[in-house]
PDB file of C-alpha atoms in Angstrom:
ATOM      1  CA  MET Y   1      12.858   9.047  16.849  1.00 43.00           C
ATOM      2  CA  ALA Y   2       9.681   7.764  18.124  1.00 46.00           C
ATOM      3  CA  VAL Y   3       7.546   6.019  15.743  1.00 51.00           C
ATOM      4  CA  SER Y   4       4.010   4.892  15.242  1.00 54.00           C
ATOM      5  CA  PHE Y   5       1.525   3.627  12.898  1.00 60.00           C
ATOM      6  CA  GLN Y   6      -2.143   4.623  12.911  1.00 58.00           C
ATOM      7  CA  PHE Y   7      -4.100   1.481  12.265  1.00 56.00           C
ATOM      8  CA  PRO Y   8      -6.804   1.268   9.955  1.00 56.00           C
ATOM      9  CA  SER Y   9     -10.579   1.860  11.682  1.00 53.00           C
ATOM     10  CA  GLY Y  10     -11.683  -0.809  13.901  1.00 48.00           C
ATOM     11  CA  MET Y  11      -8.411  -2.526  13.947  1.00 52.00           C
ATOM     12  CA  GLY Y  12      -5.783  -3.438  16.731  1.00 49.00           C
ATOM     13  CA  SER Y  13      -2.566  -4.788  17.439  1.00 52.00           C
ATOM     14  CA  GLY Y  14      -2.886  -8.050  19.053  1.00 54.00           C
ATOM     15  CA  GLY Y  15       0.817  -9.566  18.488  1.00 66.00           C
ATOM     16  CA  ALA Y  16       3.717  -9.573  16.542  1.00 82.00           C
ATOM     17  CA  TRP Y  17       2.310 -10.142  13.525  1.00 88.00           C
ATOM     18  CA  ASN Y  18      -1.120  -8.668  12.275  1.00 86.00           C
ATOM     19  CA  TYR Y  19      -2.853  -8.691   8.787  1.00 88.00           C
ATOM     20  CA  TRP Y  20      -5.911  -6.749   7.341  1.00 85.00           C
ATOM     21  CA  ARG Y  21      -7.824  -6.718   4.319  1.00 81.00           C
ATOM     22  CA  PRO Y  22      -8.434  -3.049   4.361  1.00 76.00           C
ATOM     23  CA  PHE Y  23     -11.211  -1.551   2.075  1.00 68.00           C
ATOM     24  CA  SER Y  24      -9.039  -0.557  -0.736  1.00 73.00           C
ATOM     25  CA  ARG Y  25      -8.355  -1.537  -4.355  1.00 75.00           C
ATOM     26  CA  ASP Y  26      -5.006  -1.102  -4.670  1.00 80.00           C
ATOM     27  CA  ILE Y  27      -4.336  -3.358  -1.543  1.00 88.00           C
ATOM     28  CA  VAL Y  28      -4.643  -7.076  -1.446  1.00 90.00           C
ATOM     29  CA  GLU Y  29      -3.435  -7.250   2.153  1.00 90.00           C
ATOM     30  CA  LEU Y  30      -1.696  -4.935   4.991  1.00 89.00           C
ATOM     31  CA  GLY Y  31       0.569  -6.501   7.835  1.00 89.00           C
ATOM     32  CA  VAL Y  32       1.964  -4.644  10.713  1.00 88.00           C
ATOM     33  CA  VAL Y  33       5.026  -6.636  12.238  1.00 89.00           C
ATOM     34  CA  CYS Y  34       6.302  -5.827  15.749  1.00 87.00           C
ATOM     35  CA  GLY Y  35       8.872  -7.367  18.306  1.00 88.00           C
ATOM     36  CA  GLN Y  36      12.170  -9.570  17.865  1.00 87.00           C
ATOM     37  CA  ASP Y  37      10.545 -13.123  17.033  1.00 85.00           C
ATOM     38  CA  VAL Y  38       9.818 -12.205  13.689  1.00 90.00           C
ATOM     39  CA  SER Y  39      11.534 -14.973  12.067  1.00 91.00           C
ATOM     40  CA  LEU Y  40       9.810 -17.149   9.165  1.00 93.00           C
ATOM     41  CA  PRO Y  41      11.060 -20.253   7.310  1.00 94.00           C
ATOM     42  CA  VAL Y  42      11.032 -20.016   3.346  1.00 94.00           C
ATOM     43  CA  HIS Y  43       7.865 -19.043   1.961  1.00 94.00           C
ATOM     44  CA  PHE Y  44       6.441 -16.968  -0.971  1.00 94.00           C
ATOM     45  CA  HIS Y  45       3.355 -14.930  -1.650  1.00 94.00           C
ATOM     46  CA  GLU Y  46       1.553 -14.820  -4.735  1.00 92.00           C
ATOM     47  CA  GLU Y  47       1.536 -11.226  -4.396  1.00 94.00           C
ATOM     48  CA  ASP Y  48       4.252  -8.704  -4.413  1.00 95.00           C
ATOM     49  CA  GLN Y  49       5.614  -7.594  -0.448  1.00 96.00           C
ATOM     50  CA  LEU Y  50       6.605  -4.027  -0.035  1.00 97.00           C
ATOM     51  CA  THR Y  51       7.909  -4.139   3.392  1.00 97.00           C
ATOM     52  CA  PHE Y  52       9.104  -0.377   5.211  1.00 95.00           C
ATOM     53  CA  VAL Y  53      10.588  -0.491   8.560  1.00 94.00           C
ATOM     54  CA  LEU Y  54       9.926   2.092  10.955  1.00 91.00           C
ATOM     55  CA  SER Y  55      12.264   1.215  13.787  1.00 90.00           C
ATOM     56  CA  GLY Y  56      14.821  -1.731  14.248  1.00 92.00           C
ATOM     57  CA  ARG Y  57      15.804  -3.474  11.110  1.00 94.00           C
ATOM     58  CA  ARG Y  58      14.554  -6.213   8.987  1.00 95.00           C
ATOM     59  CA  ARG Y  59      16.730  -8.800   7.608  1.00 95.00           C
ATOM     60  CA  PHE Y  60      15.454 -11.545   4.943  1.00 96.00           C
ATOM     61  CA  LEU Y  61      17.226 -14.321   2.900  1.00 94.00           C
ATOM     62  CA  MET Y  62      16.336 -14.273  -0.634  1.00 90.00           C
ATOM     63  CA  LYS Y  63      17.572 -16.661  -3.132  1.00 77.00           C
ATOM     64  CA  GLU Y  64      20.229 -17.527  -0.239  1.00 79.00           C
ATOM     65  CA  ARG Y  65      20.868 -13.623  -0.561  1.00 88.00           C
ATOM     66  CA  PRO Y  66      20.778 -11.633   2.538  1.00 92.00           C
ATOM     67  CA  PHE Y  67      19.305  -8.310   2.304  1.00 93.00           C
ATOM     68  CA  GLU Y  68      19.218  -5.785   5.483  1.00 96.00           C
ATOM     69  CA  VAL Y  69      16.468  -2.884   5.651  1.00 96.00           C
ATOM     70  CA  ALA Y  70      17.450  -0.118   7.923  1.00 95.00           C
ATOM     71  CA  PRO Y  71      14.650   2.171   9.695  1.00 93.00           C
ATOM     72  CA  GLY Y  72      13.218   4.588   6.870  1.00 92.00           C
ATOM     73  CA  ARG Y  73      13.832   2.303   3.977  1.00 95.00           C
ATOM     74  CA  GLY Y  74      12.002  -0.430   2.399  1.00 96.00           C
ATOM     75  CA  VAL Y  75      12.485  -3.784   0.117  1.00 96.00           C
ATOM     76  CA  ARG Y  76      10.404  -5.262  -2.598  1.00 96.00           C
ATOM     77  CA  ILE Y  77      10.243  -8.887  -2.631  1.00 95.00           C
ATOM     78  CA  PRO Y  78       8.200 -10.174  -6.139  1.00 94.00           C
ATOM     79  CA  ALA Y  79       5.590 -12.157  -5.954  1.00 93.00           C
ATOM     80  CA  GLY Y  80       6.912 -15.606  -6.208  1.00 91.00           C
ATOM     81  CA  THR Y  81      10.514 -15.144  -4.667  1.00 93.00           C
ATOM     82  CA  PRO Y  82      10.819 -17.605  -1.812  1.00 93.00           C
ATOM     83  CA  HIS Y  83      12.115 -15.744   1.214  1.00 94.00           C
ATOM     84  CA  SER Y  84      12.568 -16.121   4.783  1.00 95.00           C
ATOM     85  CA  SER Y  85      12.663 -13.670   7.680  1.00 94.00           C
ATOM     86  CA  LEU Y  86      15.328 -13.810  10.395  1.00 92.00           C
ATOM     87  CA  SER Y  87      14.757 -13.232  14.183  1.00 89.00           C
ATOM     88  CA  GLU Y  88      16.340  -9.582  15.406  1.00 88.00           C
ATOM     89  CA  PRO Y  89      18.043  -8.658  18.783  1.00 88.00           C
ATOM     90  CA  ALA Y  90      16.103  -5.854  19.071  1.00 89.00           C
ATOM     91  CA  ASP Y  91      12.502  -4.536  18.462  1.00 90.00           C
ATOM     92  CA  VAL Y  92      11.525  -3.990  15.175  1.00 91.00           C
ATOM     93  CA  PHE Y  93       8.588  -2.125  13.805  1.00 90.00           C
ATOM     94  CA  CYS Y  94       7.315  -2.657  10.042  1.00 91.00           C
ATOM     95  CA  ILE Y  95       4.689  -2.241   7.420  1.00 92.00           C
ATOM     96  CA  ASN Y  96       4.386  -5.120   4.988  1.00 94.00           C
ATOM     97  CA  ILE Y  97       1.951  -3.795   2.063  1.00 95.00           C
ATOM     98  CA  TYR Y  98       0.651  -6.824  -0.450  1.00 95.00           C
ATOM     99  CA  THR Y  99      -0.143  -5.741  -3.930  1.00 94.00           C
ATOM    100  CA  SER Y 100      -1.000  -7.772  -7.052  1.00 92.00           C
ATOM    101  CA  PRO Y 101       2.136  -8.299  -9.069  1.00 92.00           C
ATOM    102  CA  GLY Y 102       3.860  -5.104 -10.620  1.00 90.00           C
ATOM    103  CA  ALA Y 103       0.872  -2.926  -9.778  1.00 92.00           C
ATOM    104  CA  CYS Y 104       2.687  -0.381  -7.633  1.00 93.00           C
ATOM    105  CA  ASN Y 105       5.809   1.628  -8.042  1.00 94.00           C
ATOM    106  CA  ALA Y 106       7.923   0.568  -4.727  1.00 95.00           C
ATOM    107  CA  ALA Y 107      10.739   2.596  -5.375  1.00 95.00           C
ATOM    108  CA  ALA Y 108       8.758   5.585  -5.513  1.00 95.00           C
ATOM    109  CA  LEU Y 109       5.887   4.524  -2.650  1.00 96.00           C
ATOM    110  CA  PHE Y 110       9.189   4.128  -0.212  1.00 96.00           C
ATOM    111  CA  ALA Y 111      10.878   7.845  -1.073  1.00 96.00           C
ATOM    112  CA  ALA Y 112       7.033   9.009  -0.183  1.00 95.00           C
ATOM    113  CA  MET Y 113       6.827   7.133   3.160  1.00 94.00           C
ATOM    114  CA  ALA Y 114      10.522   7.862   3.995  1.00 94.00           C
ATOM    115  CA  LEU Y 115       9.995  11.698   3.331  1.00 94.00           C
ATOM    116  CA  LEU Y 116       6.534  11.556   5.827  1.00 91.00           C
ATOM    117  CA  TRP Y 117       8.810   9.609   8.207  1.00 88.00           C
ATOM    118  CA  ARG Y 118      11.307  12.120   8.561  1.00 88.00           C
ATOM    119  CA  ARG Y 119       9.390  15.009   9.011  1.00 88.00           C
ATOM    120  CA  GLN Y 120       6.922  13.552  11.775  1.00 84.00           C
ATOM    121  CA  GLY Y 121       7.897  10.010  12.990  1.00 78.00           C
ATOM    122  CA  SER Y 122       4.535   8.307  12.482  1.00 79.00           C
ATOM    123  CA  ILE Y 123       2.731   7.225   9.336  1.00 84.00           C
ATOM    124  CA  GLY Y 124      -1.106   7.389   9.684  1.00 82.00           C
ATOM    125  CA  TRP Y 125      -3.391   4.824   7.453  1.00 81.00           C
ATOM    126  CA  PRO Y 126      -4.964   7.560   5.455  1.00 84.00           C
ATOM    127  CA  ASP Y 127      -1.552   9.002   4.583  1.00 87.00           C
ATOM    128  CA  LEU Y 128      -0.436   5.284   3.662  1.00 89.00           C
ATOM    129  CA  ALA Y 129      -3.673   4.742   1.493  1.00 86.00           C
ATOM    130  CA  ALA Y 130      -3.066   7.530  -0.570  1.00 89.00           C
ATOM    131  CA  MET Y 131       0.489   7.280  -1.121  1.00 93.00           C
ATOM    132  CA  ILE Y 132      -0.415   3.549  -2.191  1.00 92.00           C
ATOM    133  CA  GLU Y 133      -2.957   4.955  -4.374  1.00 90.00           C
ATOM    134  CA  SER Y 134      -0.827   7.506  -6.195  1.00 92.00           C
ATOM    135  CA  HIS Y 135       2.144   5.247  -6.820  1.00 92.00           C
ATOM    136  CA  GLN Y 136       0.310   2.320  -8.974  1.00 90.00           C
ATOM    137  CA  CYS Y 137       1.993   1.434 -12.184  1.00 84.00           C
ATOM    138  CA  GLU Y 138      -0.685   1.388 -14.974  1.00 64.00           C
ATOM    139  CA  ASP Y 139       1.248  -1.886 -16.769  1.00 54.00           C
ATOM    140  CA  GLY Y 140       0.464  -3.834 -13.187  1.00 47.00           C
ATOM    141  CA  MET Y 141       0.004  -7.274 -14.020  1.00 48.00           C
ATOM    142  CA  PRO Y 142      -2.988  -8.959 -12.521  1.00 43.00           C
ATOM    143  CA  PRO Y 143      -2.143 -12.048  -9.860  1.00 41.00           C
ATOM    144  CA  GLN Y 144      -1.352 -15.028 -11.122  1.00 43.00           C
ATOM    145  CA  ARG Y 145      -0.588 -18.477 -10.146  1.00 41.00           C
ATOM    146  CA  VAL Y 146       2.712 -20.172 -10.867  1.00 42.00           C
ATOM    147  CA  GLU Y 147       2.332 -23.998 -11.665  1.00 41.00           C
ATOM    148  CA  ALA Y 148       5.223 -25.896 -11.539  1.00 40.00           C
ATOM    149  CA  MET Y 149       3.340 -29.100 -12.826  1.00 42.00           C
ATOM    150  CA  PRO Y 150       0.160 -30.348 -14.047  1.00 40.00           C
ATOM    151  CA  PRO Y 151      -2.640 -30.423 -11.104  1.00 41.00           C
ATOM    152  CA  SER Y 152      -2.089 -34.131 -10.749  1.00 53.00           C
ATOM    153  CA  TRP Y 153       1.199 -33.585  -9.116  1.00 70.00           C
ATOM    154  CA  GLU Y 154       0.925 -34.043  -5.262  1.00 76.00           C
ATOM    155  CA  THR Y 155       4.011 -35.946  -4.705  1.00 81.00           C
ATOM    156  CA  VAL Y 156       8.197 -36.226  -5.292  1.00 85.00           C
ATOM    157  CA  GLY Y 157       7.744 -39.528  -6.538  1.00 86.00           C
ATOM    158  CA  GLU Y 158       4.493 -38.735  -8.904  1.00 87.00           C
ATOM    159  CA  GLY Y 159       6.604 -35.301 -10.264  1.00 83.00           C
ATOM    160  CA  ALA Y 160       9.659 -37.427 -10.895  1.00 83.00           C
ATOM    161  CA  ARG Y 161       7.679 -39.994 -12.586  1.00 86.00           C
ATOM    162  CA  LEU Y 162       5.803 -37.214 -14.554  1.00 83.00           C
ATOM    163  CA  ALA Y 163       9.031 -35.583 -15.815  1.00 83.00           C
ATOM    164  CA  GLY Y 164      10.635 -38.885 -16.324  1.00 85.00           C
ATOM    165  CA  MET Y 165      13.454 -38.140 -13.702  1.00 89.00           C
ATOM    166  CA  SER Y 166      14.606 -40.066 -10.531  1.00 89.00           C
ATOM    167  CA  ARG Y 167      13.134 -38.624  -7.465  1.00 88.00           C
ATOM    168  CA  GLU Y 168      16.954 -37.156  -6.666  1.00 89.00           C
ATOM    169  CA  GLY Y 169      17.447 -35.949 -10.287  1.00 88.00           C
ATOM    170  CA  PHE Y 170      13.683 -34.311 -10.075  1.00 86.00           C
ATOM    171  CA  SER Y 171      14.294 -32.478  -6.787  1.00 88.00           C
ATOM    172  CA  ARG Y 172      17.797 -31.065  -7.802  1.00 89.00           C
ATOM    173  CA  SER Y 173      16.405 -29.820 -11.042  1.00 88.00           C
ATOM    174  CA  PHE Y 174      13.264 -28.481  -9.189  1.00 85.00           C
ATOM    175  CA  ARG Y 175      15.149 -26.797  -6.547  1.00 87.00           C
ATOM    176  CA  LYS Y 176      17.338 -24.966  -9.269  1.00 86.00           C
ATOM    177  CA  GLN Y 177      14.400 -23.703 -11.107  1.00 85.00           C
ATOM    178  CA  HIS Y 178      12.189 -22.922  -8.267  1.00 83.00           C
ATOM    179  CA  GLY Y 179      14.388 -21.936  -5.622  1.00 85.00           C
ATOM    180  CA  VAL Y 180      12.839 -24.443  -2.971  1.00 88.00           C
ATOM    181  CA  PRO Y 181      12.532 -28.381  -2.780  1.00 90.00           C
ATOM    182  CA  PRO Y 182       9.348 -29.395  -4.582  1.00 89.00           C
ATOM    183  CA  GLN Y 183       7.750 -30.563  -1.120  1.00 89.00           C
ATOM    184  CA  LEU Y 184       8.145 -27.129   0.278  1.00 92.00           C
ATOM    185  CA  PHE Y 185       7.068 -25.216  -3.020  1.00 90.00           C
ATOM    186  CA  ARG Y 186       3.647 -27.678  -2.926  1.00 90.00           C
ATOM    187  CA  LEU Y 187       3.342 -26.668   0.840  1.00 93.00           C
ATOM    188  CA  SER Y 188       3.425 -22.858   0.081  1.00 93.00           C
ATOM    189  CA  GLU Y 189       1.192 -23.243  -2.943  1.00 92.00           C
ATOM    190  CA  ARG Y 190      -1.535 -24.500  -0.326  1.00 94.00           C
ATOM    191  CA  LEU Y 191      -0.822 -22.090   1.981  1.00 96.00           C
ATOM    192  CA  ASN Y 192      -1.257 -19.367  -0.631  1.00 95.00           C
ATOM    193  CA  GLU Y 193      -4.837 -20.780  -1.341  1.00 95.00           C
ATOM    194  CA  ALA Y 194      -5.484 -21.199   2.380  1.00 96.00           C
ATOM    195  CA  ARG Y 195      -4.733 -17.372   2.731  1.00 95.00           C
ATOM    196  CA  ARG Y 196      -6.993 -16.704  -0.344  1.00 93.00           C
ATOM    197  CA  LEU Y 197      -9.788 -18.469   1.140  1.00 95.00           C
ATOM    198  CA  LEU Y 198      -9.644 -17.003   4.637  1.00 95.00           C
ATOM    199  CA  ARG Y 199      -9.844 -13.672   3.032  1.00 90.00           C
ATOM    200  CA  ALA Y 200     -12.916 -14.322   1.208  1.00 89.00           C
ATOM    201  CA  GLY Y 201     -14.413 -15.335   4.743  1.00 90.00           C
ATOM    202  CA  GLU Y 202     -14.193 -19.181   4.398  1.00 94.00           C
ATOM    203  CA  PRO Y 203     -14.175 -21.471   7.643  1.00 95.00           C
ATOM    204  CA  VAL Y 204     -11.151 -22.535   8.779  1.00 96.00           C
ATOM    205  CA  ALA Y 205     -11.962 -26.341   8.650  1.00 96.00           C
ATOM    206  CA  ALA Y 206     -13.447 -25.998   4.827  1.00 97.00           C
ATOM    207  CA  VAL Y 207     -10.265 -24.043   4.098  1.00 97.00           C
ATOM    208  CA  ALA Y 208      -8.180 -27.028   5.437  1.00 97.00           C
ATOM    209  CA  ALA Y 209      -9.927 -29.542   3.593  1.00 96.00           C
ATOM    210  CA  GLU Y 210     -10.270 -27.210   0.418  1.00 95.00           C
ATOM    211  CA  ALA Y 211      -6.432 -26.554   0.299  1.00 95.00           C
ATOM    212  CA  GLY Y 212      -5.360 -30.000   0.825  1.00 92.00           C
ATOM    213  CA  PHE Y 213      -4.659 -30.398   4.428  1.00 95.00           C
ATOM    214  CA  SER Y 214      -5.204 -33.595   6.691  1.00 93.00           C
ATOM    215  CA  ASP Y 215      -6.985 -31.582   8.967  1.00 95.00           C
ATOM    216  CA  GLN Y 216      -7.812 -27.898  10.860  1.00 96.00           C
ATOM    217  CA  SER Y 217      -4.821 -28.777  12.961  1.00 97.00           C
ATOM    218  CA  HIS Y 218      -2.559 -29.574  10.276  1.00 97.00           C
ATOM    219  CA  LEU Y 219      -3.514 -26.133   8.419  1.00 97.00           C
ATOM    220  CA  GLY Y 220      -2.986 -24.236  11.864  1.00 97.00           C
ATOM    221  CA  ARG Y 221       0.440 -25.849  12.534  1.00 96.00           C
ATOM    222  CA  CYS Y 222       1.632 -24.857   9.095  1.00 97.00           C
ATOM    223  CA  PHE Y 223       0.118 -21.647   8.674  1.00 97.00           C
ATOM    224  CA  ARG Y 224       1.456 -20.296  12.008  1.00 95.00           C
ATOM    225  CA  ARG Y 225       5.014 -21.498  10.853  1.00 94.00           C
ATOM    226  CA  ALA Y 226       4.971 -19.890   8.071  1.00 94.00           C
ATOM    227  CA  PHE Y 227       2.825 -16.486   8.518  1.00 93.00           C
ATOM    228  CA  GLY Y 228       3.412 -15.920  12.442  1.00 91.00           C
ATOM    229  CA  VAL Y 229      -0.534 -16.052  13.035  1.00 91.00           C
ATOM    230  CA  THR Y 230      -2.944 -19.034  13.655  1.00 94.00           C
ATOM    231  CA  PRO Y 231      -5.655 -19.003  10.497  1.00 95.00           C
ATOM    232  CA  GLY Y 232      -8.397 -18.233  12.990  1.00 92.00           C
ATOM    233  CA  HIS Y 233      -6.646 -15.123  14.314  1.00 90.00           C
ATOM    234  CA  TYR Y 234      -5.867 -14.036  10.263  1.00 91.00           C
ATOM    235  CA  ARG Y 235      -9.022 -14.579   9.291  1.00 89.00           C
ATOM    236  CA  ARG Y 236     -10.715 -12.531  12.038  1.00 84.00           C
ATOM    237  CA  ASN Y 237      -8.547  -9.676  11.438  1.00 75.00           C
ATOM    238  CA  LEU Y 238      -9.359  -9.820   7.825  1.00 68.00           C
ATOM    239  CA  SER Y 239     -12.563  -7.478   6.325  1.00 57.00           C
ATOM    240  CA  PRO Y 240     -14.069  -9.315   3.286  1.00 48.00           C
ATOM    241  CA  ALA Y 241     -13.525  -6.886   0.433  1.00 45.00           C
ATOM    242  CA  PRO Y 242     -17.080  -5.059  -0.223  1.00 44.00           C
TER     243      PRO Y 242
END
């Protein structure tokens, strides 16, 4: 079945990973993923990630457990859940929808998307926006940041000292509780902060400084590795909220 997705007005495809912030109160961010090189290292989001596959397949590792998503199906990755994305031997085409934690009835949304996908082999942006709006949960929670340690915690050694533990013991305990090593958790926190600032239209250099990166190049390397695009490309394709 030939599949397609009608991009939001004024937006276009520019590579394997594309992100937008549509003028919609129900969507924090929208992403479209295509191609084979869709692997990403372990990271997490402050939002729920709802991934729906139009063609090919997506494979994730969540808490070291594999999840495979076939065409016409979706998966919800809850906010704060460490996960990685695996590369594929054949092209994949899928939609990532980022919403506030618990704000969307993912199962019902995926069922509606699958029905439309089976009927016409495509999903248009107006249809998607309407479906997301109609499947909002009344008891959705506002976005919340998860702080593992006090704001002064910056290094593993400092975290271990504050916890009264050895570095090794602190790292083991932290990984068991959060699913990732403390260094990676802190990096993901900084990258999520960078995403938030870029969505607001902040310059990349200012974002690097505010999010705790040594310079713009450091942010660029970490950001592209985690999310598949450079901060500049990410910022250009995001329309600030009205």
